[in-house]
Coordinates of C-alpha atoms and ligand atoms in Angstrom, one line a residue:
M1 CA -92.1 64.6 176.9
N2 CA -88.3 64.8 177.2
E3 CA -86.5 64.3 173.8
I4 CA -83.1 64.2 175.4
S5 CA -81.5 63.1 178.7
E6 CA -77.9 63.8 179.4
H7 CA -75.3 61.8 181.4
D8 CA -71.5 61.5 181.5
I9 CA -71.4 57.8 180.6
I10 CA -74.1 55.5 179.4
V11 CA -73.6 51.8 179.9
V12 CA -75.9 49.6 177.7
G13 CA -76.5 46.4 179.6
G14 CA -77.1 45.4 183.2
G15 CA -75.4 42.0 183.2
A16 CA -72.0 41.3 184.8
A17 CA -70.0 43.4 182.4
G18 CA -72.4 46.4 182.5
L19 CA -72.8 46.5 186.3
R20 CA -69.0 46.1 186.8
A21 CA -68.3 48.8 184.2
A22 CA -70.7 51.3 185.9
I23 CA -69.2 50.7 189.3
A24 CA -65.7 51.1 188.0
A25 CA -66.6 54.3 186.3
V26 CA -68.1 56.0 189.4
Q27 CA -65.3 54.7 191.6
T28 CA -62.7 56.2 189.2
D29 CA -64.4 59.5 189.2
P30 CA -67.2 60.0 191.8
G31 CA -68.2 63.2 190.1
L32 CA -69.4 61.3 187.0
D33 CA -73.1 60.7 186.4
V34 CA -73.5 57.2 184.9
A35 CA -76.7 55.7 183.5
I36 CA -77.3 52.0 182.9
V37 CA -79.8 51.2 180.1
S38 CA -81.2 47.7 180.0
K39 CA -83.9 46.1 178.0
V40 CA -84.7 43.9 180.9
Y41 CA -84.5 44.5 184.7
P42 CA -80.7 44.0 185.4
M43 CA -81.2 40.8 187.5
R44 CA -82.9 39.2 184.5
S45 CA -79.7 39.5 182.3
H46 CA -78.4 36.3 181.0
T47 CA -75.5 36.4 183.5
V48 CA -78.0 35.2 186.1
S49 CA -78.2 31.8 184.5
A50 CA -74.5 31.0 184.7
E51 CA -74.1 27.9 186.8
G52 CA -70.5 26.6 187.0
G53 CA -68.1 29.2 188.1
A54 CA -65.5 31.9 187.4
A55 CA -61.8 31.2 186.9
A56 CA -58.9 32.9 188.7
V57 CA -55.6 31.6 190.1
I58 CA -55.8 31.3 193.9
K59 CA -54.3 28.0 195.0
P60 CA -50.6 27.4 195.8
N61 CA -50.4 24.5 193.2
D62 CA -51.4 27.0 190.4
S63 CA -49.7 29.9 188.7
L64 CA -50.6 32.8 186.5
D65 CA -48.5 31.2 183.7
E66 CA -50.5 28.0 183.9
H67 CA -53.8 29.9 183.5
I68 CA -52.4 31.9 180.6
D69 CA -51.1 28.7 179.0
D70 CA -54.5 27.0 179.3
T71 CA -56.3 30.0 177.9
I72 CA -54.0 30.4 174.9
S73 CA -53.9 26.8 173.9
G74 CA -57.7 26.6 174.6
S75 CA -58.0 29.5 172.1
D76 CA -56.1 27.5 169.5
W77 CA -53.5 30.3 169.6
L78 CA -56.0 32.9 168.3
A79 CA -56.2 34.9 171.6
D80 CA -54.1 38.1 171.9
Q81 CA -51.4 37.1 174.4
D82 CA -50.9 40.5 175.9
V83 CA -54.6 40.6 176.6
V84 CA -54.7 37.1 178.1
E85 CA -51.8 38.1 180.4
A86 CA -53.6 41.2 181.6
F87 CA -56.8 39.1 182.1
V88 CA -55.1 36.4 184.2
R89 CA -53.2 38.9 186.3
E90 CA -56.3 40.9 187.2
A91 CA -58.7 38.0 187.6
P92 CA -57.9 37.1 191.3
H93 CA -58.2 40.7 192.3
E94 CA -61.7 40.9 190.7
L95 CA -63.0 37.7 192.4
I96 CA -61.6 38.8 195.8
Q97 CA -63.3 42.2 195.2
L98 CA -66.6 40.4 194.7
E99 CA -66.0 38.4 197.9
H100 CA -65.6 41.8 199.7
W101 CA -68.9 43.0 198.2
G102 CA -70.7 40.0 199.5
C103 CA -70.5 37.2 197.0
P104 CA -71.0 33.8 198.9
W105 CA -68.2 31.8 197.3
S106 CA -68.2 28.1 198.3
R107 CA -65.4 27.2 200.7
E108 CA -63.2 24.4 201.8
A109 CA -63.6 22.9 205.3
D110 CA -60.7 25.2 206.4
G111 CA -62.5 28.3 205.3
S112 CA -60.4 28.9 202.2
I113 CA -62.0 29.5 198.7
A114 CA -63.0 26.2 197.1
V115 CA -62.2 25.6 193.4
R116 CA -63.4 23.0 191.0
P117 CA -61.9 21.5 187.8
F118 CA -63.3 22.9 184.5
G119 CA -63.0 21.9 180.9
G120 CA -59.7 22.8 179.3
M121 CA -58.3 24.1 182.6
K122 CA -55.5 21.7 183.5
I123 CA -55.4 22.8 187.1
E124 CA -58.5 23.5 189.4
R125 CA -59.1 27.2 189.5
T126 CA -62.8 27.7 189.0
W127 CA -64.4 29.5 191.9
F128 CA -68.1 28.7 192.5
A129 CA -71.1 29.3 194.7
A130 CA -72.7 25.9 194.4
D131 CA -74.0 25.8 190.9
K132 CA -75.8 29.1 191.0
V133 CA -72.7 31.3 190.3
G134 CA -74.3 33.7 187.9
F135 CA -77.2 34.5 190.3
H136 CA -74.9 35.2 193.2
L137 CA -72.4 37.1 191.1
L138 CA -75.0 39.3 189.5
H139 CA -76.8 39.9 192.7
T140 CA -73.6 41.0 194.4
L141 CA -72.9 43.5 191.6
F142 CA -76.4 44.7 191.5
Q143 CA -76.6 45.4 195.2
T144 CA -73.2 47.1 195.1
S145 CA -74.4 49.3 192.2
L146 CA -77.3 50.5 194.4
K147 CA -74.9 52.0 196.9
F148 CA -73.9 54.7 194.3
E149 CA -76.3 57.6 194.0
T150 CA -74.5 58.7 190.8
I151 CA -75.6 55.4 189.0
K152 CA -79.0 55.9 187.5
R153 CA -81.0 53.2 185.7
Y154 CA -83.2 53.0 182.7
D155 CA -84.7 49.6 183.2
E156 CA -86.8 48.2 180.3
W157 CA -85.5 50.7 177.8
Y158 CA -84.5 49.3 174.5
G159 CA -81.5 50.8 172.6
T160 CA -81.9 50.9 168.9
K161 CA -79.1 53.0 167.6
L162 CA -75.8 54.6 168.6
L163 CA -75.6 58.4 168.3
V164 CA -72.4 59.1 166.4
E165 CA -71.7 62.7 165.5
N166 CA -68.5 64.4 164.5
G167 CA -66.7 61.1 164.5
R168 CA -67.5 60.5 168.2
C169 CA -70.0 58.3 169.9
Q170 CA -72.2 60.7 171.9
G171 CA -75.0 58.5 173.2
I172 CA -77.7 56.1 172.2
V173 CA -81.3 56.3 171.0
A174 CA -83.6 54.2 173.2
I175 CA -87.3 53.3 173.4
E176 CA -89.0 53.2 176.8
L177 CA -90.9 50.0 176.6
R178 CA -93.6 51.1 179.0
S179 CA -94.6 54.2 177.0
G180 CA -93.1 53.7 173.6
Q181 CA -91.4 57.0 174.0
V182 CA -88.1 57.4 171.9
R183 CA -85.4 59.4 173.5
A184 CA -81.8 60.6 172.8
L185 CA -79.7 59.4 175.8
V186 CA -76.6 61.6 175.4
A187 CA -73.3 61.1 177.0
N188 CA -69.5 61.6 176.6
A189 CA -68.9 57.9 176.4
V190 CA -71.0 54.8 175.8
I191 CA -70.0 51.3 177.0
L192 CA -71.8 48.4 175.2
C193 CA -72.3 45.4 177.5
T194 CA -75.2 43.9 175.6
G195 CA -74.1 40.2 175.8
G196 CA -74.0 37.5 173.1
A197 CA -76.2 36.4 170.2
G198 CA -76.9 32.7 170.6
R199 CA -80.4 33.3 169.4
I200 CA -79.3 33.5 165.8
Y201 CA -79.3 29.6 166.2
P202 CA -82.4 27.4 166.8
F203 CA -81.0 25.4 169.6
T204 CA -79.2 27.3 172.3
T205 CA -78.6 27.7 176.0
N206 CA -79.0 31.4 175.6
G207 CA -82.0 33.4 177.0
A208 CA -84.4 34.9 174.5
I209 CA -82.9 38.3 175.0
K210 CA -79.5 37.3 173.6
T211 CA -80.0 38.7 170.1
G212 CA -76.7 40.6 169.5
D213 CA -78.2 44.1 169.6
G214 CA -75.1 45.8 170.7
M215 CA -72.9 44.0 168.2
A216 CA -75.2 45.1 165.4
M217 CA -75.4 48.7 166.7
A218 CA -71.6 49.0 166.7
Y219 CA -71.4 47.2 163.3
R220 CA -73.8 49.8 161.9
A221 CA -71.8 52.6 163.4
G222 CA -68.7 51.4 161.4
V223 CA -67.0 49.3 164.1
P224 CA -65.8 45.9 162.8
L225 CA -67.0 42.7 164.4
K226 CA -64.0 40.5 165.2
D227 CA -63.7 36.7 164.9
M228 CA -67.4 36.1 164.5
E229 CA -67.0 32.7 162.9
F230 CA -66.1 31.2 166.2
V231 CA -69.3 30.0 167.8
Q232 CA -69.1 27.8 170.9
Y233 CA -71.2 24.6 171.2
H234 CA -71.5 23.4 174.7
P235 CA -71.4 19.6 174.8
T236 CA -74.1 19.1 177.4
G237 CA -77.4 20.7 176.8
L238 CA -80.8 19.1 177.5
P239 CA -82.4 17.8 174.3
G240 CA -85.6 19.8 173.4
T241 CA -85.1 22.9 175.5
G242 CA -81.3 23.4 175.1
I243 CA -81.1 24.2 178.9
L244 CA -77.5 23.9 180.0
I245 CA -76.2 21.1 182.2
T246 CA -73.2 22.9 183.6
E247 CA -69.6 21.7 183.0
A248 CA -69.4 21.6 186.8
A249 CA -71.3 18.3 186.6
R250 CA -68.2 16.9 184.8
G251 CA -65.9 19.0 187.0
E252 CA -67.3 17.2 190.0
G253 CA -66.7 13.8 188.3
G254 CA -69.6 13.2 185.8
I255 CA -68.7 11.1 182.8
L256 CA -70.0 11.0 179.2
V257 CA -71.0 7.6 177.7
N258 CA -72.5 6.6 174.4
K259 CA -75.4 4.2 173.9
D260 CA -73.1 1.2 174.5
G261 CA -72.2 2.7 177.9
Y262 CA -68.7 3.4 176.5
R263 CA -66.6 6.5 177.5
Y264 CA -66.2 7.5 173.9
L265 CA -64.0 10.5 174.4
Q266 CA -61.0 8.2 174.8
D267 CA -61.2 7.6 171.0
Y268 CA -60.7 11.3 170.2
G269 CA -57.3 12.1 171.5
L270 CA -58.6 13.3 174.9
G271 CA -56.6 11.0 177.1
P272 CA -57.1 7.7 178.8
P273 CA -60.3 7.0 180.8
E274 CA -59.1 7.5 184.4
P275 CA -61.5 6.3 187.0
W276 CA -63.3 8.8 189.2
P277 CA -62.3 10.7 191.3
R278 CA -59.1 11.2 189.2
L279 CA -60.7 12.8 186.1
R280 CA -58.2 14.9 184.2
A281 CA -58.7 15.2 180.5
M282 CA -61.5 13.2 178.7
E283 CA -64.7 14.8 180.1
L284 CA -62.6 17.8 181.1
G285 CA -61.3 18.5 177.6
P286 CA -62.2 21.7 175.9
R287 CA -65.8 22.3 174.6
D288 CA -64.9 22.4 170.9
K289 CA -63.3 19.0 171.0
L290 CA -66.1 17.4 173.0
S291 CA -68.8 18.8 170.7
Q292 CA -66.9 17.6 167.6
A293 CA -66.5 14.1 169.2
F294 CA -70.3 13.9 169.6
V295 CA -70.8 14.5 165.9
H296 CA -68.4 11.6 165.1
E297 CA -70.2 9.3 167.5
T298 CA -73.5 10.1 165.8
R299 CA -72.0 9.3 162.4
K300 CA -70.8 6.0 163.8
G301 CA -74.3 5.3 165.0
R302 CA -73.2 5.1 168.6
T303 CA -75.6 7.8 170.1
F304 CA -79.2 7.4 171.2
A305 CA -81.9 8.6 168.8
G306 CA -84.5 10.8 170.4
P307 CA -87.4 13.0 169.4
Y308 CA -85.1 16.1 169.6
G309 CA -82.2 14.6 167.8
D310 CA -79.4 12.3 168.9
Y311 CA -78.0 12.4 172.4
V312 CA -75.5 10.7 174.8
H313 CA -75.6 10.1 178.5
L314 CA -74.0 12.3 181.2
D315 CA -73.7 10.0 184.2
V316 CA -73.2 11.4 187.7
R317 CA -74.7 8.5 189.7
H318 CA -71.4 7.5 191.1
L319 CA -71.0 10.9 192.9
G320 CA -73.8 9.9 195.3
E321 CA -76.8 11.9 196.5
E322 CA -75.0 13.9 199.1
K323 CA -72.4 15.3 196.7
I324 CA -74.9 16.0 194.0
N325 CA -77.1 17.9 196.5
T326 CA -74.2 20.0 197.8
K327 CA -72.1 20.7 194.7
I328 CA -74.6 20.5 191.8
P329 CA -78.2 20.8 193.3
F330 CA -79.4 22.8 190.3
V331 CA -78.3 20.1 187.9
R332 CA -80.6 17.7 189.8
E333 CA -83.4 20.2 189.7
L334 CA -83.1 21.0 186.0
A335 CA -82.9 17.3 185.0
H336 CA -85.9 16.5 187.1
R337 CA -88.0 19.4 185.9
Y338 CA -87.1 19.4 182.2
V339 CA -86.4 15.7 181.3
G340 CA -88.2 14.1 184.2
I341 CA -85.3 12.1 185.5
D342 CA -83.4 12.0 188.8
P343 CA -79.6 12.1 188.2
V344 CA -79.0 10.3 191.5
H345 CA -80.6 7.2 189.9
E346 CA -80.5 7.8 186.1
P347 CA -78.0 9.2 183.6
I348 CA -78.9 12.6 182.0
P349 CA -79.5 12.8 178.2
V350 CA -77.4 15.6 176.7
R351 CA -76.3 16.9 173.3
P352 CA -74.2 19.8 172.0
V353 CA -76.0 23.2 172.0
V354 CA -75.0 26.7 170.9
H355 CA -73.7 28.5 174.0
Y356 CA -71.4 31.4 173.4
M357 CA -70.0 33.8 170.8
M358 CA -66.2 34.1 171.0
G359 CA -66.4 37.0 168.5
G360 CA -67.9 40.4 169.0
V361 CA -67.3 44.2 168.9
H362 CA -63.6 44.8 168.1
T363 CA -61.9 46.5 171.1
D364 CA -58.4 47.0 172.4
V365 CA -57.2 45.9 175.9
S366 CA -59.0 48.9 177.5
G367 CA -62.3 48.1 175.9
A368 CA -62.0 51.0 173.4
T369 CA -63.4 50.5 169.9
P370 CA -62.1 52.4 166.9
V371 CA -64.9 55.0 167.3
P372 CA -63.8 57.5 170.0
G373 CA -66.2 57.5 173.0
L374 CA -67.4 54.0 172.3
Y375 CA -66.3 51.1 174.5
A376 CA -67.5 47.5 174.8
A377 CA -67.0 44.7 177.3
G378 CA -68.3 41.2 178.2
E379 CA -69.7 38.8 175.7
A380 CA -70.7 41.6 173.3
A381 CA -67.0 42.4 172.9
C382 CA -64.0 40.6 171.4
V383 CA -61.0 41.9 173.3
S384 CA -59.7 39.0 172.7
I385 CA -59.0 36.3 175.3
N386 CA -61.1 33.5 173.9
G387 CA -59.7 33.2 170.3
A388 CA -61.1 30.2 168.5
N389 CA -62.5 28.5 171.7
R390 CA -63.4 29.9 175.1
L391 CA -62.6 27.9 178.2
G392 CA -65.5 27.4 180.6
S393 CA -65.5 29.8 183.5
N394 CA -63.3 32.4 181.8
S395 CA -66.3 34.4 180.6
L396 CA -67.7 35.6 183.9
T397 CA -64.2 36.6 185.0
E398 CA -63.8 38.4 181.6
C399 CA -66.9 40.4 182.2
L400 CA -65.4 41.6 185.5
V401 CA -61.9 42.3 184.4
F402 CA -62.8 44.0 181.1
G403 CA -66.0 45.6 182.4
A404 CA -63.9 47.3 185.1
R405 CA -61.2 48.3 182.5
A406 CA -63.8 49.7 180.1
G407 CA -65.4 51.6 183.0
R408 CA -62.1 53.1 184.1
H409 CA -61.1 54.1 180.6
A410 CA -64.5 55.5 179.7
A411 CA -64.4 57.5 182.9
A412 CA -61.1 59.1 181.9
F413 CA -62.4 59.9 178.4
A414 CA -65.7 61.3 179.8
A415 CA -63.9 63.5 182.3
Q416 CA -62.4 65.5 179.4
R417 CA -66.0 66.6 178.8
P418 CA -65.8 66.9 175.0
P419 CA -68.4 69.2 173.5
R420 CA -71.8 67.8 172.7
D421 CA -73.7 68.3 169.4
R422 CA -77.1 68.4 171.0
A423 CA -79.1 69.7 168.1
A424 CA -77.7 67.1 165.7
L425 CA -78.3 64.4 168.3
V426 CA -81.9 65.3 168.9
A427 CA -82.4 65.4 165.1
Q428 CA -80.9 61.9 164.8
A429 CA -83.2 60.6 167.5
R430 CA -86.2 62.1 165.8
D431 CA -85.2 60.4 162.6
E432 CA -84.9 57.1 164.5
A433 CA -88.4 57.6 166.0
Q434 CA -89.7 58.2 162.6
R435 CA -88.0 55.1 161.2
V436 CA -89.5 52.9 163.9
A437 CA -92.9 54.3 163.4
A438 CA -92.9 54.2 159.6
N439 CA -91.2 50.8 159.2
F440 CA -93.1 49.0 161.9
I441 CA -95.8 50.6 164.0
R442 CA -97.7 52.5 161.4
K443 CA -96.9 50.3 158.4
D444 CA -99.9 48.3 157.1
T445 CA -98.4 46.8 154.0
G446 CA -96.2 43.7 153.6
A447 CA -96.9 40.1 154.3
E448 CA -93.7 38.8 156.0
R449 CA -93.9 37.6 159.6
V450 CA -91.2 38.1 162.2
A451 CA -91.4 34.5 163.5
A452 CA -91.2 33.0 160.0
L453 CA -88.2 35.0 158.9
R454 CA -86.5 34.2 162.3
A455 CA -87.1 30.5 161.9
E456 CA -85.6 30.5 158.4
M457 CA -82.6 32.4 159.7
T458 CA -81.9 30.1 162.6
R459 CA -82.3 27.0 160.3
A460 CA -79.8 28.5 157.8
M461 CA -77.4 29.1 160.6
E462 CA -77.6 25.6 161.9
E463 CA -77.3 24.1 158.4
G464 CA -74.4 26.2 157.3
T465 CA -72.5 27.3 160.3
G466 CA -72.8 24.4 162.8
I467 CA -70.0 22.3 164.4
Y468 CA -68.7 21.3 161.0
R469 CA -68.8 23.6 157.9
D470 CA -67.8 23.6 154.3
E471 CA -67.8 26.0 151.4
A472 CA -71.1 24.8 149.7
S473 CA -73.1 25.0 152.9
L474 CA -71.6 28.3 154.0
R475 CA -72.4 29.9 150.6
K476 CA -75.9 28.6 150.8
T477 CA -76.4 30.1 154.2
C478 CA -74.9 33.5 153.1
D479 CA -77.4 33.5 150.2
V480 CA -80.4 32.6 152.4
L481 CA -79.4 35.4 154.9
R482 CA -79.1 37.9 152.0
A483 CA -82.6 36.9 150.8
L484 CA -84.0 37.3 154.3
R485 CA -82.4 40.8 154.5
D486 CA -84.2 41.7 151.3
R487 CA -87.5 40.4 152.6
F488 CA -87.2 42.0 156.0
P489 CA -88.6 45.4 154.9
N490 CA -91.8 43.6 154.0
I491 CA -92.6 42.5 157.5
R492 CA -95.9 43.6 159.0
L493 CA -96.8 43.7 162.7
D494 CA -100.3 43.1 164.2
D495 CA -99.6 45.1 167.4
R496 CA -99.8 48.9 166.9
S497 CA -99.7 49.8 170.5
L498 CA -97.0 51.9 172.1
S499 CA -97.0 50.3 175.5
F500 CA -94.9 47.1 175.9
N501 CA -95.1 46.3 172.2
T502 CA -93.2 43.0 172.3
E503 CA -93.9 42.3 168.7
L504 CA -92.0 45.5 167.8
I505 CA -89.1 44.5 169.9
T506 CA -88.9 41.1 168.3
A507 CA -88.8 42.8 164.9
L508 CA -86.0 45.1 166.0
E509 CA -84.1 42.2 167.4
L510 CA -84.5 40.2 164.2
D511 CA -83.2 43.1 162.3
F512 CA -80.1 43.1 164.5
M513 CA -79.7 39.3 164.4
L514 CA -79.7 39.3 160.6
D515 CA -76.6 41.6 160.6
V516 CA -74.9 39.4 163.2
A517 CA -75.7 36.2 161.4
E518 CA -74.3 37.6 158.1
A519 CA -71.1 38.6 159.9
V520 CA -70.8 35.0 161.3
A521 CA -71.4 33.3 158.0
H522 CA -69.2 35.5 155.8
S523 CA -66.3 35.4 158.3
A524 CA -66.6 31.6 158.4
L525 CA -66.7 31.4 154.6
A526 CA -63.5 33.4 154.3
R527 CA -61.5 31.4 156.8
T528 CA -60.3 28.5 154.8
E529 CA -58.7 26.5 157.7
S530 CA -59.9 24.7 160.8
R531 CA -59.2 26.1 164.2
G532 CA -60.9 25.6 167.5
S533 CA -64.7 25.8 167.1
H534 CA -64.4 26.7 163.4
Q535 CA -64.0 23.3 161.6
R536 CA -64.0 23.3 157.8
T537 CA -64.4 19.8 156.4
D538 CA -62.9 21.1 153.1
H539 CA -59.9 22.7 155.0
P540 CA -59.3 20.3 157.9
R541 CA -55.9 21.7 159.0
R542 CA -55.0 24.8 161.0
D543 CA -53.1 27.1 158.7
D544 CA -50.9 29.5 160.8
S545 CA -49.1 30.8 157.7
R546 CA -52.3 32.4 156.4
F547 CA -54.7 32.5 159.4
L548 CA -52.9 33.4 162.6
K549 CA -55.1 36.4 162.3
H550 CA -58.3 37.9 163.6
T551 CA -61.1 38.3 161.2
L552 CA -62.6 41.8 161.0
A553 CA -66.1 42.0 159.3
Y554 CA -67.2 45.5 158.3
R555 CA -70.8 46.2 157.4
T556 CA -71.6 47.4 153.8
D557 CA -74.9 47.7 151.9
T558 CA -74.1 44.4 150.4
A559 CA -72.1 41.5 151.8
P560 CA -69.8 42.2 154.8
R561 CA -66.3 43.3 153.8
I562 CA -63.7 40.9 155.4
D563 CA -60.3 42.1 156.6
Y564 CA -57.7 40.6 159.0
L565 CA -55.5 41.7 161.9
D566 CA -52.4 40.0 163.2
V567 CA -52.8 38.0 166.5
V568 CA -50.5 39.4 169.3
I569 CA -48.0 36.7 170.3
T570 CA -45.8 37.4 173.3
R571 CA -44.3 34.3 175.0
W572 CA -46.3 31.4 173.7
P573 CA -45.4 30.4 170.1
P574 CA -48.1 28.5 168.3
A575 CA -48.0 24.8 169.1
E576 CA -50.2 21.7 168.9
R577 CA -53.1 21.5 171.4
V578 CA -52.5 18.5 173.7
Y579 CA -55.0 17.2 176.2
G580 CA -54.8 14.2 178.5
R581 CA -51.4 12.9 177.6
Ligands
FAD601 C1 -76.9 29.0 180.7 C2 -75.5 29.7 180.8 C3 -74.6 29.3 181.7 C4 -73.3 29.9 181.7 N1 -72.4 29.5 182.7 C5 -71.2 30.2 182.8 C6 -70.3 29.8 183.8 O1 -70.5 29.0 184.7 N2 -69.1 30.5 183.8 C7 -68.7 31.4 182.9 O2 -67.7 32.0 182.9 N3 -69.6 31.7 181.9 C8 -70.8 31.1 181.8 N4 -71.7 31.5 180.8 C9 -71.4 32.6 179.9 C10 -71.6 33.9 180.7 O3 -72.6 33.8 181.6 C11 -71.9 35.1 179.8 O4 -71.0 35.2 178.7 C12 -71.9 36.4 180.6 O5 -72.7 36.3 181.7 C13 -72.3 37.6 179.7 O6 -72.5 38.7 180.5 P1 -72.7 40.1 179.8 O7 -72.7 41.1 180.9 O8 -71.7 40.3 178.7 O9 -74.1 40.0 179.1 P2 -75.5 39.6 179.7 O10 -75.5 39.1 181.1 O11 -76.1 38.8 178.6 O12 -76.3 41.0 179.8 C14 -76.7 41.7 178.6 C15 -77.4 43.0 179.0 O13 -77.6 43.8 177.9 C16 -78.9 44.3 177.9 N5 -79.2 44.6 176.5 C17 -79.0 43.8 175.4 N6 -79.5 44.4 174.3 C18 -80.0 45.6 174.7 C19 -80.6 46.7 174.0 N7 -80.8 46.7 172.7 N8 -81.0 47.8 174.8 C20 -80.8 47.8 176.1 N9 -80.2 46.8 176.8 C21 -79.8 45.8 176.1 C22 -79.7 43.3 178.5 O14 -80.9 43.8 179.1 C23 -78.8 42.8 179.6 O15 -78.9 43.5 180.8 C24 -73.0 30.9 180.8 C25 -73.9 31.3 179.8 C26 -75.1 30.7 179.8 C27 -76.1 31.0 178.7

């Protein structure tokens, strides 16, 4: 059995960011040998479930400055403006590149790229492939990656720890799920593209695999997690399952009404209720404001009460069957399958649901973390273009732009071929194998169950770090999370097998999630202001004098240590966020 495998670059994650990074690395330097490690087959990454679209300026009525402006005001001025400028500038190139690789973007009758309106984007710039954008985008990247013989894959290998030796990241320890074998995967550079962590909450659009593993691995290796308090609630999830009804439904003209049939968003500073098809703000406002408006409607008793909590109606009936079938066929399918209604004839019940982590592994504009040799991109990273609130359709494009950047920079770093500390790396991997065996597989003491601890964690997160927060509830959540951390060593597994031990993987994922959850709760407790998705009822105003700063959470043996970093402001001085006026 091999204890060690060696490559030039290891990309952890086979979603949009990971595949884009791997392709960029081998295109930068065809001599490099790149490995993609993924806990699921790449086409099962969460990217595949994206529905609505990817943003980039392409139409003559649009401009780079307008996209930058929307992104910065959408972020409530917490995005780094130099990074947003690079992002917006490189975005069109990335989407055209995908077109050349075979992505079937939807088109206008004249053959040009079609774009749709999206929340918080004041001009239409969201490219789409019907409402199965993630599927087509990921498929295009995957098939392109297959063209390169220098890209190897470790499908269904689970990374547990970064190998840091001599102050440099030199690889990762991973378990092959099929055999249970633990191996040191050694490389000159590692790019974390492990996606988000929505599963630290009970009600989320995120797939079960989104457990923040890469964020926690970097955090344990001494890299700070940035802006973790900013958690996006998407305003339109299906009650019960949390399955997403894409913003494209509103982009195409869907409206939100309360139980009185009233378009309630007009009461929350989101503009006048223009009749379809002239929707501008209102339903196309940013996600943080729409989710907050829902909470107020509930408090006023103007939402429907249902078995899975309160909800409102998303009505697309006026679009007509033909438009629904061509532009948002998947919305029709999901509503039919999961709530048993046909949106052509009935409104869709929806409620806010945890969707996206604005925060993540602290990187610079090249995707580099403070640990040499370690890079991060995609939802796992915080580079930061999203600040306190991400705009819909910026994330897929972010995965492409910054996946490519991280790939190129990691390639340049790896090409220097720094020396490898093989013996020390193998020893670290052996220790890690020993830890996994002793703490989980061979351990027969302890009475705690993974599912029970996980349920307590997600409940605490919802209660303390939801759409609205205050000091008392945040403190309580921090205490619950610490108690869960203390109880975690007492968990016991029933499954002792080595092959596809899914119980073991859920335990390792919970271990990672507890770290990520603590970073979220403590970062939120320390930020005594309200900005974007972080709304403190005890500190309702934005406070630029104290908090025009990124939060950096560092892992310690006790509570996270919180520090701050100035936001980069270039040409857009902080101002009020205005929609629909
Ligand atoms: C339902 C839904 C719809 C969305 N729609 C849109 C949209 O229309 N437009 C938009 O811009 N954004 C959308 N988003 C957000 C966007 O899709 C994601 O932010 C983005 O796809 C994340 O891509 P990623 O490459 O960073 O991570 P992911 O696609 O989540 O991939 C993560 C990868 O990391 C691997 N991995 C994780 N942990 C480990 C480990 N320990 N060991 C080995 N491998 C590991 C996984 O196997 C996977 O391959 C949507 C999100 C959801 C949930």
